[in-house]
Amino acid sequence: MGSMADQMRARWLLTAALTLSSAAGFAQDAAPAQKPVPADITPDSATAAPAAPRNETPVEGFIRKDEDTIALNLPGKVLSREVKDPGPLQIRDFDFNGEPVSTSKIHLKQLAPGVYELTSVAYAVGYWRFRIADAAAYYGLGEHFDALNHAHTILRNSSQDDAGPKGTTTYKPIPFFMSTTGYGLWLDTAAEATFDLNVVSRTDILVDVAAEKLRIVLFTGPRFPEILEHFTALAGRAVLPPYWAFAPWKSRDFHQSQAEVMEDIDKMRELGLPASVILIDSPWTTSYNDYKFNPKQFDDAPAMVKHLHEQGYKMVLWHTSWINSKSDTPKETGFADKMNPAAETYAEAAENGYFVKSIDGGPYVGHWWKGEGSLIDFTNPRAKRWWQDQLRQAIAAGADGFKDDDAEGAFLGPVKFADGTDPRLMRNKYGVLYNNAVEELIQKDLKGNGVLFARSVSTGANGIGFLWGGDNEASFSPENGLPTVVTAGLGAGLSGMPLWAADLGGYLATSTTPDARLLMRWTEYATFSPLMEVMSTANISPWNFDRNAGGTAALDAYKRYSILHMSMFPYRYAAAQTAAKTGMPIMRALVLEHQNDERARVTKDEYMFGPDLLVAPVIDENTSRAVYLPAGEWVDFWTGEPVGGGKVVVAKAPLDAIPVYAKAGTILPKIPEDVMTLVPQSESGNKEIKSLDDRRVYELLGAAASTATSITDFEGRTVVRSGDTLNIAGDAAAHIILRWKFSHPHSATVNGTAVSVQTDAHGDAYIEFDHSAASAVSWQ
């Protein structure tokens, strides 16, 4: 840490940057010019006696200490060793545009048990600051690639596209954090804000935000899962995509021709690699974002799309919210003469005022990585409808979803929005409006049978579709490679974004791409994530993962693990259902359920995958790694060896293996390994490719726990394991395959009738039976 002078200078620079920035705004705030709100703060009345505002109902637990400080009692508070107990949590020193604001101007309200709100409205958009007296560990604040615990850092609530090392930047800022003191705080804004987490002051958090209305929501917890549940209940939870979106995806940075799309469609099936989605990235249109298949690139797009669907795939198409007035010559090989120099729809959109405007009233023209163009103004209802009609052309051509690229508030300088929103309040809000406009089409036009794949979101779009982690490097680099991806996904989960994924292998190719070792390690990690999606600027596919190494080791690993990923669909989807109900992410940082465990607090490269599996990816070139197992009883996922928790173990990890541990007594719900697509046969019409049918697998991992264990699977069946018995209840009929891992009973009964115990190709014992309402299984 530098000198105090250096810290103060850094603080000043960040505050100055905030003041000069284009910040995003309150999702809930209307434009001041259209709907004036009575102000609590006026230019001449910022300071007053600390009496409660008129007609405010007293809130138990909230205390107005004086004109500078509001306090909140915290149940179950936990203090760091070096901090003396200051009593209730103190939120203090409010100011607006540098002028103190008396606590008499702050409204207090209890929204629900354990959920408290502070609000105040100023006379105009300006700059608020307040402090929280705390010195702890802090988790959340969006997807960050460098750390989970953000103590002693300054973070900006600002979406940013950064292809290089990310540092503290993010594509997905969420102005919410959880403190190990035992509370959570949500600054309800989409504006660019700064969170100084004990940098300038070792005992204070300093928050700056551009806003007219200040709204702070506090969650008392003290447990992190409860705090996250309360936060996501207000800010938004997962809107679950259809089953097929949870199968592996195949994509390329670009397809040079229809033949390459056909290769992806057919080669995956030929090699027995499960997949349900083909993603066609940029370019695919005649001009950027005109939503028409390019005939110079695709010989017969309708036939291609028909074949794609008949082979049990869905199609996702790339786009952004830019429409180009002047496109750069495409950098992709072979496209120099295939793209139109400008979009034919640009003039129509400009003439009708559908773009974000410059101060002079004309379209704002900006530069992005595909050239020069203008951004759709989603605050203009007519512009939004017109733009959605453009996307409907792609839906009519067979699109089943969209990859929403860009949207990091990519407007620079002074601009105007149709609804009058102050541009300072649109920095992150723009991406929220963009993503929601697409999700609206998915729900309305595709009847929910579609998927959104988004890069940049904030509160208000944190739960829709799948999210991907942007431009990561194909390396083991701790600055921008695989290690940072693992951390970022866990931070996303701690921030209310449970359906997060990263391009398998790393998007940005290096001189060593394809690196078979890296691809094997990334494949292993992606298996135990919400989504496996192959993507690289080198356009590599599993069948050329081994191009530089020879042999088929990386391809073989991809096949093995993608089949495992697909077979665990019931487990993953049940975890996604939990996320939709409670906000609990699929990938769970250890600190989420063990916030008072000092070792769990500092662990950023292992996680719980769903409720029962602990995953420790190998994120370097070693063949072993240290794994921390929290308190409890565990079994090795691969061998069934029992392991006690509350300690660090050294796990062997040959190149084709990833350390995974299961809680003792785990029941792992799966589907058979021969399922190649999750697209229903009724939609593809293909009866040759195995899709989801009525077969359901329950794997029993190791011996039973000392107490009964249970799950509720994704179709609502309750499964209870106790000793040498298993009871299944639920009306969803299924053909059950019960598999014992690491043990081999010699006899079994189902509802009192003996059934044959068989052995599969892997040497595991299993039985099969049909379940309707209730099934009781016992074995010896």
Short mmCIF file of C-alpha atoms in Angstrom, two decimals, residues 50 58-66 68-74 87-91 103 108 116 118:
data_model
loop_
_atom_site.label_atom_id
_atom_site.label_comp_id
_atom_site.label_asym_id
_atom_site.label_seq_id
_atom_site.Cartn_x
_atom_site.Cartn_y
_atom_site.Cartn_z
CA PRO A 50 -32.02 15.77 12.73
CA PRO A 58 -40.69 5.09 13.14
CA VAL A 59 -38.60 2.08 12.07
CA GLU A 60 -37.47 -0.32 14.76
CA GLY A 61 -33.73 -0.87 14.53
CA PHE A 62 -33.02 2.45 12.76
CA ILE A 63 -31.56 5.23 14.90
CA ARG A 64 -31.11 8.91 14.00
CA LYS A 65 -28.05 9.56 16.14
CA ASP A 66 -27.48 13.14 15.08
CA ASP A 68 -24.68 13.40 10.49
CA THR A 69 -25.36 9.77 11.39
CA ILE A 70 -28.03 7.11 10.96
CA ALA A 71 -27.44 3.75 12.62
CA LEU A 72 -28.91 0.30 12.14
CA ASN A 73 -28.83 -2.57 14.62
CA LEU A 74 -27.27 -5.72 13.17
CA GLY A 87 -22.34 -0.56 18.24
CA PRO A 88 -24.97 -0.37 15.48
CA LEU A 89 -23.86 -0.01 11.86
CA GLN A 90 -23.34 3.69 11.13
CA ILE A 91 -24.19 5.34 7.78
CA THR A 103 -30.19 13.12 8.35
CA LEU A 108 -36.17 5.62 6.59
CA TYR A 116 -34.29 -1.44 5.28
CA LEU A 118 -32.84 5.04 3.06
#
